[in-house]
PDB file of C-alpha atoms in Angstrom:
ATOM      1  CA  MET A 372       0.010   0.032  -0.007  1.00 68.00           C
ATOM      2  CA  THR A 373       1.468   3.341  -0.979  1.00 70.00           C
ATOM      3  CA  SER A 374       1.614   6.328   1.378  1.00 69.00           C
ATOM      4  CA  SER A 375      -1.220   7.968  -0.568  1.00 69.00           C
ATOM      5  CA  ASP A 376      -3.403   4.820  -0.337  1.00 78.00           C
ATOM      6  CA  LEU A 377      -2.728   4.531   3.419  1.00 83.00           C
ATOM      7  CA  GLN A 378      -3.659   8.130   4.003  1.00 80.00           C
ATOM      8  CA  THR A 379      -6.866   7.754   1.943  1.00 83.00           C
ATOM      9  CA  ASP A 380      -7.728   4.625   3.906  1.00 88.00           C
ATOM     10  CA  LEU A 381      -7.051   6.348   7.222  1.00 87.00           C
ATOM     11  CA  TRP A 382      -9.121   9.422   6.125  1.00 88.00           C
ATOM     12  CA  ASN A 383     -12.089   7.150   5.135  1.00 89.00           C
ATOM     13  CA  ARG A 384     -11.919   5.420   8.472  1.00 92.00           C
ATOM     14  CA  ILE A 385     -11.706   8.717  10.398  1.00 90.00           C
ATOM     15  CA  GLN A 386     -14.823  10.042   8.567  1.00 89.00           C
ATOM     16  CA  ALA A 387     -16.554   6.880   9.667  1.00 91.00           C
ATOM     17  CA  GLY A 388     -15.587   7.644  13.293  1.00 92.00           C
ATOM     18  CA  ASP A 389     -12.701   5.234  13.741  1.00 92.00           C
ATOM     19  CA  LYS A 390     -10.517   6.623  16.568  1.00 93.00           C
ATOM     20  CA  SER A 391      -7.767   4.066  15.929  1.00 94.00           C
ATOM     21  CA  ALA A 392      -7.377   5.533  12.388  1.00 92.00           C
ATOM     22  CA  LEU A 393      -6.922   9.012  14.001  1.00 92.00           C
ATOM     23  CA  LYS A 394      -4.297   7.535  16.289  1.00 94.00           C
ATOM     24  CA  ALA A 395      -2.469   6.042  13.278  1.00 93.00           C
ATOM     25  CA  LEU A 396      -2.665   9.379  11.370  1.00 91.00           C
ATOM     26  CA  PHE A 397      -1.402  11.133  14.467  1.00 93.00           C
ATOM     27  CA  GLU A 398       1.596   8.815  14.728  1.00 93.00           C
ATOM     28  CA  LEU A 399       2.262   9.216  10.999  1.00 91.00           C
ATOM     29  CA  HIS A 400       2.128  13.056  10.900  1.00 91.00           C
ATOM     30  CA  TYR A 401       2.732  14.336  14.431  1.00 94.00           C
ATOM     31  CA  HIS A 402       6.484  15.057  13.884  1.00 93.00           C
ATOM     32  CA  GLY A 403       5.885  16.901  10.623  1.00 90.00           C
ATOM     33  CA  ILE A 404       3.119  18.983  12.129  1.00 92.00           C
ATOM     34  CA  CYS A 405       5.393  19.935  15.038  1.00 93.00           C
ATOM     35  CA  GLN A 406       8.039  20.949  12.526  1.00 90.00           C
ATOM     36  CA  THR A 407       5.563  23.105  10.660  1.00 87.00           C
ATOM     37  CA  ILE A 408       4.381  24.814  13.813  1.00 88.00           C
ATOM     38  CA  HIS A 409       7.953  25.330  15.040  1.00 88.00           C
ATOM     39  CA  ARG A 410       8.554  27.670  12.003  1.00 83.00           C
ATOM     40  CA  TYR A 411       6.306  30.149  13.839  1.00 81.00           C
ATOM     41  CA  VAL A 412       6.586  29.245  17.472  1.00 84.00           C
ATOM     42  CA  ALA A 413       9.888  28.502  19.233  1.00 83.00           C
ATOM     43  CA  ASP A 414       8.612  27.126  22.542  1.00 87.00           C
ATOM     44  CA  HIS A 415       8.730  23.311  22.339  1.00 89.00           C
ATOM     45  CA  ALA A 416       5.915  22.654  24.817  1.00 92.00           C
ATOM     46  CA  LEU A 417       3.647  25.110  23.038  1.00 92.00           C
ATOM     47  CA  VAL A 418       4.487  23.538  19.681  1.00 92.00           C
ATOM     48  CA  GLU A 419       3.384  20.147  21.036  1.00 94.00           C
ATOM     49  CA  ASP A 420       0.171  21.637  22.481  1.00 95.00           C
ATOM     50  CA  LEU A 421      -0.687  23.320  19.201  1.00 95.00           C
ATOM     51  CA  ALA A 422       0.017  20.104  17.263  1.00 95.00           C
ATOM     52  CA  GLN A 423      -2.306  18.161  19.517  1.00 95.00           C
ATOM     53  CA  GLU A 424      -4.902  20.856  19.021  1.00 95.00           C
ATOM     54  CA  VAL A 425      -4.617  20.394  15.194  1.00 94.00           C
ATOM     55  CA  PHE A 426      -5.549  16.726  15.549  1.00 94.00           C
ATOM     56  CA  ILE A 427      -8.312  17.459  17.979  1.00 94.00           C
ATOM     57  CA  ARG A 428      -9.885  19.992  15.599  1.00 94.00           C
ATOM     58  CA  PHE A 429      -9.293  17.595  12.671  1.00 93.00           C
ATOM     59  CA  TRP A 430     -11.283  14.923  14.521  1.00 94.00           C
ATOM     60  CA  GLU A 431     -14.066  17.327  15.637  1.00 93.00           C
ATOM     61  CA  LYS A 432     -14.532  18.748  12.130  1.00 91.00           C
ATOM     62  CA  ARG A 433     -14.040  15.529  10.158  1.00 90.00           C
ATOM     63  CA  GLU A 434     -17.571  15.568   8.814  1.00 89.00           C
ATOM     64  CA  GLN A 435     -17.208  19.097   7.346  1.00 89.00           C
ATOM     65  CA  ILE A 436     -13.715  18.619   5.934  1.00 85.00           C
ATOM     66  CA  THR A 437     -13.111  18.240   2.241  1.00 84.00           C
ATOM     67  CA  ILE A 438      -9.600  17.036   1.274  1.00 81.00           C
ATOM     68  CA  ALA A 439      -8.543  18.655  -2.006  1.00 72.00           C
ATOM     69  CA  VAL A 440      -4.919  17.530  -2.379  1.00 72.00           C
ATOM     70  CA  SER A 441      -4.029  15.214   0.459  1.00 80.00           C
ATOM     71  CA  VAL A 442      -4.543  14.651   4.205  1.00 86.00           C
ATOM     72  CA  GLN A 443      -0.952  15.642   4.887  1.00 84.00           C
ATOM     73  CA  ALA A 444      -1.376  18.970   3.049  1.00 82.00           C
ATOM     74  CA  TYR A 445      -4.596  19.647   4.867  1.00 86.00           C
ATOM     75  CA  LEU A 446      -2.968  18.899   8.238  1.00 90.00           C
ATOM     76  CA  ARG A 447      -0.034  21.149   7.442  1.00 87.00           C
ATOM     77  CA  ARG A 448      -2.367  24.018   6.454  1.00 85.00           C
ATOM     78  CA  MET A 449      -4.282  23.469   9.724  1.00 90.00           C
ATOM     79  CA  ALA A 450      -0.939  23.573  11.628  1.00 90.00           C
ATOM     80  CA  VAL A 451       0.073  26.960  10.075  1.00 86.00           C
ATOM     81  CA  ASN A 452      -3.423  28.346  10.818  1.00 86.00           C
ATOM     82  CA  GLU A 453      -3.243  27.075  14.394  1.00 89.00           C
ATOM     83  CA  ALA A 454       0.166  28.696  14.975  1.00 86.00           C
ATOM     84  CA  LEU A 455      -0.819  31.995  13.369  1.00 84.00           C
ATOM     85  CA  GLY A 456      -4.125  31.971  15.292  1.00 84.00           C
ATOM     86  CA  TRP A 457      -2.293  31.434  18.570  1.00 86.00           C
ATOM     87  CA  LEU A 458      -0.011  34.324  17.719  1.00 83.00           C
ATOM     88  CA  ARG A 459      -2.945  36.565  16.949  1.00 80.00           C
ATOM     89  CA  ARG A 460      -4.928  35.608  20.041  1.00 80.00           C
ATOM     90  CA  ASN A 461      -2.062  36.063  22.449  1.00 77.00           C
ATOM     91  CA  LYS A 462      -0.397  39.065  20.750  1.00 61.00           C
ATOM     92  CA  ARG A 463       2.942  38.001  22.204  1.00 50.00           C
ATOM     93  CA  TRP A 464       5.822  38.974  20.007  1.00 47.00           C
ATOM     94  CA  GLU A 465       8.646  38.621  22.518  1.00 46.00           C
ATOM     95  CA  GLU A 466      11.747  37.359  20.767  1.00 42.00           C
ATOM     96  CA  GLU A 467      12.407  34.758  23.490  1.00 41.00           C
ATOM     97  CA  GLU A 468       9.122  33.028  22.493  1.00 49.00           C
ATOM     98  CA  PHE A 469       9.112  33.511  18.774  1.00 49.00           C
ATOM     99  CA  HIS A 470      11.574  33.513  15.976  1.00 54.00           C
ATOM    100  CA  PRO A 471      12.954  37.050  15.275  1.00 51.00           C
ATOM    101  CA  GLU A 472      12.016  36.866  11.597  1.00 53.00           C
ATOM    102  CA  MET A 473       8.409  36.113  12.539  1.00 55.00           C
ATOM    103  CA  SER A 474       8.071  39.146  14.830  1.00 52.00           C
ATOM    104  CA  ALA A 475       9.649  41.310  12.150  1.00 53.00           C
ATOM    105  CA  ALA A 476       7.287  39.899   9.532  1.00 53.00           C
ATOM    106  CA  LEU A 477       4.296  40.771  11.745  1.00 54.00           C
ATOM    107  CA  ASP A 478       5.323  44.401  12.107  1.00 52.00           C
ATOM    108  CA  HIS A 479       4.481  45.667   8.625  1.00 50.00           C
ATOM    109  CA  SER A 480       2.843  48.895   7.682  1.00 52.00           C
ATOM    110  CA  ALA A 481      -0.573  48.830   6.110  1.00 56.00           C
ATOM    111  CA  GLU A 482       0.995  49.476   2.696  1.00 57.00           C
ATOM    112  CA  GLU A 483       3.431  46.529   3.079  1.00 60.00           C
ATOM    113  CA  GLN A 484       0.587  44.305   4.144  1.00 58.00           C
ATOM    114  CA  PHE A 485      -1.444  45.386   1.086  1.00 58.00           C
ATOM    115  CA  MET A 486       1.520  44.700  -1.263  1.00 61.00           C
ATOM    116  CA  HIS A 487       2.138  41.318   0.421  1.00 58.00           C
ATOM    117  CA  GLY A 488      -1.532  40.472  -0.103  1.00 64.00           C
ATOM    118  CA  GLU A 489      -1.289  41.432  -3.779  1.00 73.00           C
ATOM    119  CA  MET A 490       1.794  39.314  -4.199  1.00 72.00           C
ATOM    120  CA  GLU A 491       0.172  36.280  -2.467  1.00 72.00           C
ATOM    121  CA  ARG A 492      -2.850  36.599  -4.794  1.00 78.00           C
ATOM    122  CA  SER A 493      -0.601  36.795  -7.817  1.00 80.00           C
ATOM    123  CA  ILE A 494       1.313  33.736  -6.696  1.00 81.00           C
ATOM    124  CA  ALA A 495      -1.897  31.803  -6.067  1.00 78.00           C
ATOM    125  CA  ASN A 496      -3.266  32.792  -9.489  1.00 84.00           C
ATOM    126  CA  ALA A 497       0.015  31.834 -11.198  1.00 86.00           C
ATOM    127  CA  ILE A 498      -0.107  28.439  -9.483  1.00 86.00           C
ATOM    128  CA  ASP A 499      -3.771  27.909 -10.438  1.00 85.00           C
ATOM    129  CA  ALA A 500      -2.905  28.799 -14.050  1.00 89.00           C
ATOM    130  CA  LEU A 501      -0.313  25.950 -14.343  1.00 91.00           C
ATOM    131  CA  PRO A 502      -1.314  22.934 -16.375  1.00 93.00           C
ATOM    132  CA  PRO A 503      -2.958  20.336 -14.148  1.00 90.00           C
ATOM    133  CA  LYS A 504      -0.142  17.784 -13.945  1.00 92.00           C
ATOM    134  CA  CYS A 505       2.423  20.518 -13.555  1.00 92.00           C
ATOM    135  CA  ARG A 506       0.436  22.154 -10.756  1.00 89.00           C
ATOM    136  CA  THR A 507      -0.023  18.887  -8.912  1.00 88.00           C
ATOM    137  CA  VAL A 508       3.732  18.148  -9.010  1.00 90.00           C
ATOM    138  CA  PHE A 509       4.520  21.670  -7.858  1.00 89.00           C
ATOM    139  CA  GLN A 510       2.004  21.465  -4.933  1.00 83.00           C
ATOM    140  CA  LEU A 511       3.157  18.084  -3.818  1.00 85.00           C
ATOM    141  CA  SER A 512       6.808  19.216  -3.880  1.00 85.00           C
ATOM    142  CA  ARG A 513       6.453  22.687  -2.391  1.00 82.00           C
ATOM    143  CA  PHE A 514       3.363  22.534  -0.144  1.00 77.00           C
ATOM    144  CA  GLU A 515       3.449  18.906   0.993  1.00 73.00           C
ATOM    145  CA  GLU A 516       7.239  18.660   0.908  1.00 75.00           C
ATOM    146  CA  LEU A 517       7.256  15.291  -0.804  1.00 81.00           C
ATOM    147  CA  THR A 518      10.404  14.036  -2.440  1.00 86.00           C
ATOM    148  CA  TYR A 519      10.388  13.485  -6.194  1.00 91.00           C
ATOM    149  CA  GLN A 520      10.310   9.717  -5.633  1.00 89.00           C
ATOM    150  CA  GLU A 521       7.232  10.106  -3.364  1.00 85.00           C
ATOM    151  CA  ILE A 522       5.539  12.272  -6.011  1.00 89.00           C
ATOM    152  CA  ALA A 523       6.363   9.750  -8.749  1.00 90.00           C
ATOM    153  CA  ASP A 524       4.923   6.953  -6.683  1.00 87.00           C
ATOM    154  CA  GLN A 525       1.787   8.861  -5.733  1.00 83.00           C
ATOM    155  CA  MET A 526       1.090   9.971  -9.302  1.00 87.00           C
ATOM    156  CA  GLY A 527       2.230   6.772 -11.029  1.00 90.00           C
ATOM    157  CA  ILE A 528       4.843   8.595 -13.160  1.00 93.00           C
ATOM    158  CA  SER A 529       8.629   8.391 -13.497  1.00 95.00           C
ATOM    159  CA  ILE A 530      10.990  10.557 -11.490  1.00 94.00           C
ATOM    160  CA  LYS A 531      12.215  12.072 -14.784  1.00 96.00           C
ATOM    161  CA  THR A 532       8.605  13.128 -15.558  1.00 95.00           C
ATOM    162  CA  VAL A 533       8.380  14.732 -12.102  1.00 94.00           C
ATOM    163  CA  GLU A 534      11.658  16.605 -12.744  1.00 96.00           C
ATOM    164  CA  ASN A 535      10.422  17.786 -16.130  1.00 96.00           C
ATOM    165  CA  GLN A 536       7.030  18.900 -14.728  1.00 95.00           C
ATOM    166  CA  MET A 537       8.756  20.690 -11.795  1.00 94.00           C
ATOM    167  CA  GLY A 538      11.133  22.503 -14.193  1.00 94.00           C
ATOM    168  CA  LYS A 539       8.192  23.535 -16.392  1.00 95.00           C
ATOM    169  CA  ALA A 540       6.220  24.796 -13.346  1.00 92.00           C
ATOM    170  CA  LEU A 541       9.162  26.828 -12.107  1.00 92.00           C
ATOM    171  CA  ARG A 542       9.786  28.286 -15.578  1.00 93.00           C
ATOM    172  CA  LEU A 543       6.095  29.250 -15.994  1.00 92.00           C
ATOM    173  CA  LEU A 544       5.907  30.780 -12.474  1.00 88.00           C
ATOM    174  CA  ARG A 545       9.070  32.835 -13.167  1.00 90.00           C
ATOM    175  CA  GLU A 546       7.485  34.149 -16.336  1.00 90.00           C
ATOM    176  CA  ARG A 547       4.131  34.995 -14.728  1.00 88.00           C
ATOM    177  CA  LEU A 548       5.706  36.495 -11.603  1.00 84.00           C
ATOM    178  CA  LYS A 549       8.420  38.414 -13.386  1.00 85.00           C
ATOM    179  CA  ALA A 550       7.203  41.775 -12.083  1.00 78.00           C
ATOM    180  CA  TYR A 551       7.932  40.607  -8.504  1.00 71.00           C
ATOM    181  CA  LEU A 552      11.204  38.969  -9.343  1.00 71.00           C
ATOM    182  CA  ASP A 553      12.660  41.956 -11.210  1.00 62.00           C
ATOM    183  CA  VAL A 554      12.420  44.235  -8.124  1.00 51.00           C
ATOM    184  CA  ALA A 555      16.035  44.642  -7.015  1.00 44.00           C
TER     185      ALA A 555
END
C-alpha cells in the first residue's frame, strides 16, 4: 500500500468515526506537524500543545472537511493556521518566545501588508494557471514537501517526468511572476 493509499484509507476510516485511524494518522504526521508549527513558534511545549490541538480539531470537524490535495497537506495548512491563530490571540511577540524573523514579519505597515496580499494573490493565481499535472507536481513538492520519488509513486509517473514537470512549473511561475522577481 502506497503512502497515498494509506492516508486515503485512514481518512475514510476517520470520517466513519474510527478513533484508531486518527491515532495512526497522528503517529504518521505528528512530527511533521510539530516541525511546521515550530517555524512560527519556538517554545517546544507550546508547539506540542498546538500540534495536538490540530488533531483534535481535525477529529471534531471531520464531517465538514473536504480534502482537495491530500490529508498531509490539509494537516499542514491546519498547523500553520493554528500557529498564526495562537500568535494573533495572544499578541505576544517577545523574541524569546518566537523567531525574530516572525516578529519582524508581523510588524508591517498597512502598505506593506497590502503589497504582500497582492503578491500572495498573484502567486496563487499563477499556481492555479499551471497545467494540471504541472500544478499537482509543484503542490506536492512545495506545499506537501514530498520527495520526487514520493511524487512519482503517488502519481504513477517516473521521477524524470516529475523533474520535467517541476522544471516547467518553475519556468512558468518565473514568467508569470516576473514583475515581482525583477524588483532589485
